[in-house]
Amino acid sequence: MSTFAIHVQQGVNAMIKKIDHIGIAVRSLEEVLPFYTNVLQLELLGVEEVASQKVKVAFLKLGESKLELLEPLSSESPVAQFIEKRGEGIHHVALGVSSIEDRIQEMQERGVRMIDESSRLGAAGAHIAFMHPKSAHGVLYELCEKKLGAEV
Ligand code: ZN
């Protein structure tokens, strides 16, 4: 039997509040949306194009979190490259934060390589920044700060 200790620091994680959403890469929103709305019967919150990432996204409400379906609008989109390499599926996990610029700086001070060294505009007016998956053991994490009062 083996045991291992996890060093827990109380309260240190108050700045990461929840999983804001899980991003899922799809080839076609039109093809997959019926699965989410008819089979899983999730509420569709909205569909929007995000020019900075060359994607069209659909948000589905899932309790306090959401699913974000991402359809690439161009072969140059990072999501198109992801699908080409790995197929459709889970693309990123978005961590809901406040004061995102401070969070980015903290991550960098702790040795995390950020894809975005300052935040940029994501869907629904949120401010977002991606961590490099090589700095996060293979997971693409997005830091996500919602616009005040935004529904999605
Ligand atoms: Zn996202």
Coordinates of C-alpha atoms and ligand atoms in Angstrom, one line a residue:
M1 CA 0.0 0.0 0.0
S2 CA 1.3 3.4 -0.8
T3 CA 0.3 6.7 0.6
F4 CA 1.1 10.2 -0.6
A5 CA 0.5 13.5 1.0
I6 CA -1.0 16.5 -0.7
H7 CA 0.1 19.8 0.6
V8 CA -3.0 21.8 1.2
Q9 CA -2.9 25.6 1.8
Q10 CA -6.2 26.8 3.2
G11 CA -7.8 29.5 1.2
V12 CA -5.1 29.8 -1.3
N13 CA -7.4 29.0 -4.2
A14 CA -10.1 31.6 -3.5
M15 CA -9.3 33.3 -6.8
I16 CA -10.3 30.3 -8.9
K17 CA -14.0 30.2 -8.3
K18 CA -15.5 27.3 -10.4
I19 CA -15.4 25.6 -13.7
D20 CA -17.0 28.3 -15.8
H21 CA -17.3 26.0 -18.8
I22 CA -15.8 23.1 -20.7
G23 CA -14.9 23.7 -24.3
I24 CA -15.7 21.0 -26.8
A25 CA -14.4 21.0 -30.4
V26 CA -17.0 20.1 -33.1
R27 CA -16.9 20.0 -36.8
S28 CA -20.4 21.4 -37.2
L29 CA -22.7 23.1 -34.6
E30 CA -25.7 22.3 -36.8
E31 CA -24.9 18.6 -36.7
V32 CA -24.2 18.3 -32.9
L33 CA -26.6 20.8 -31.4
P34 CA -29.6 18.4 -31.6
F35 CA -27.7 15.9 -29.4
Y36 CA -27.3 18.6 -26.7
T37 CA -30.7 20.2 -26.9
N38 CA -32.9 17.2 -27.8
V39 CA -31.1 14.2 -26.2
L40 CA -29.4 15.9 -23.2
Q41 CA -32.1 18.6 -23.2
L42 CA -29.8 21.3 -22.2
E43 CA -30.8 25.0 -22.6
L44 CA -29.1 26.8 -25.5
L45 CA -28.0 30.2 -24.2
G46 CA -26.7 31.6 -27.4
V47 CA -24.6 31.2 -30.5
E48 CA -21.8 33.7 -31.4
E49 CA -18.8 34.1 -33.7
V50 CA -15.5 34.9 -32.0
A51 CA -13.4 36.6 -34.6
S52 CA -10.1 36.4 -32.6
Q53 CA -10.3 32.6 -32.6
K54 CA -12.0 32.1 -35.9
V55 CA -14.7 30.0 -34.3
K56 CA -18.4 30.0 -33.9
V57 CA -19.5 29.0 -30.4
A58 CA -22.7 27.8 -28.8
F59 CA -23.1 27.9 -25.0
L60 CA -25.4 25.4 -23.2
K61 CA -26.4 25.9 -19.6
L62 CA -25.4 23.1 -17.3
G63 CA -26.1 24.1 -13.7
E64 CA -23.6 26.7 -12.6
S65 CA -21.3 25.8 -15.5
K66 CA -21.7 25.6 -19.2
L67 CA -20.6 23.7 -22.2
E68 CA -19.0 25.7 -25.0
L69 CA -19.2 24.0 -28.4
L70 CA -16.6 25.4 -30.8
E71 CA -16.9 25.1 -34.6
P72 CA -13.9 26.3 -36.6
L73 CA -14.7 28.9 -39.3
S74 CA -11.3 28.6 -41.0
S75 CA -8.7 25.9 -41.4
E76 CA -6.3 28.4 -39.6
S77 CA -8.4 28.3 -36.5
P78 CA -6.6 26.6 -33.6
V79 CA -9.8 24.5 -33.1
A80 CA -9.5 23.3 -36.8
Q81 CA -5.9 22.2 -36.1
F82 CA -7.0 20.5 -32.9
I83 CA -9.7 18.5 -34.7
E84 CA -7.3 17.6 -37.5
K85 CA -4.8 16.2 -35.0
R86 CA -7.1 14.6 -32.4
G87 CA -10.6 14.6 -33.7
E88 CA -13.7 16.1 -32.1
G89 CA -13.8 16.1 -28.3
I90 CA -12.9 18.0 -25.1
H91 CA -10.7 20.9 -26.1
H92 CA -10.3 23.0 -22.9
V93 CA -11.5 23.6 -19.3
A94 CA -12.3 27.2 -18.4
L95 CA -11.6 28.3 -14.8
G96 CA -13.8 31.2 -13.6
V97 CA -11.6 33.9 -12.1
S98 CA -11.8 37.5 -11.0
S99 CA -9.1 40.2 -11.7
I100 CA -7.8 38.2 -14.6
E101 CA -4.6 40.3 -15.2
D102 CA -3.5 39.6 -11.6
R103 CA -4.2 35.9 -12.1
I104 CA -2.1 35.8 -15.3
Q105 CA 0.7 37.5 -13.5
E106 CA 0.5 35.0 -10.5
M107 CA 0.6 32.1 -12.9
Q108 CA 3.7 33.4 -14.6
E109 CA 5.3 34.0 -11.3
R110 CA 4.6 30.4 -10.4
G111 CA 6.3 29.2 -13.6
V112 CA 3.3 28.7 -15.9
R113 CA 3.8 29.5 -19.5
M114 CA 0.8 31.5 -20.8
I115 CA -0.3 31.4 -24.4
D116 CA -1.9 34.8 -23.7
E117 CA 0.3 37.0 -21.6
S118 CA -2.6 39.5 -21.3
S119 CA -6.3 38.8 -21.5
R120 CA -8.2 39.1 -24.7
L121 CA -11.9 39.2 -25.6
G122 CA -13.7 35.9 -25.7
A123 CA -17.4 35.0 -26.3
A124 CA -20.1 37.0 -24.5
G125 CA -17.6 39.8 -23.7
A126 CA -15.6 37.7 -21.3
H127 CA -11.9 38.3 -20.8
I128 CA -9.9 35.2 -21.3
A129 CA -6.3 33.9 -21.4
F130 CA -5.1 30.4 -22.1
M131 CA -2.3 28.6 -20.3
H132 CA 0.1 26.5 -22.3
P133 CA -0.9 22.8 -21.9
K134 CA 2.8 21.9 -21.5
S135 CA 2.7 23.9 -18.3
A136 CA -0.5 22.2 -17.1
H137 CA 0.3 18.5 -17.6
G138 CA -1.5 18.2 -21.0
V139 CA -4.7 20.2 -20.1
L140 CA -5.5 23.4 -22.0
Y141 CA -6.9 25.7 -19.3
E142 CA -8.5 28.9 -20.0
L143 CA -8.8 31.7 -17.3
C144 CA -12.1 33.3 -17.8
E145 CA -13.5 36.5 -16.3
K146 CA -17.1 37.2 -17.0
K147 CA -18.4 40.6 -17.8
L148 CA -20.4 41.8 -14.9
G149 CA -24.0 40.8 -15.2
A150 CA -23.4 38.7 -18.3
E151 CA -25.8 35.7 -18.7
V152 CA -23.2 33.4 -20.3
Ligands
ZN1 ZN -13.8 28.7 -23.6

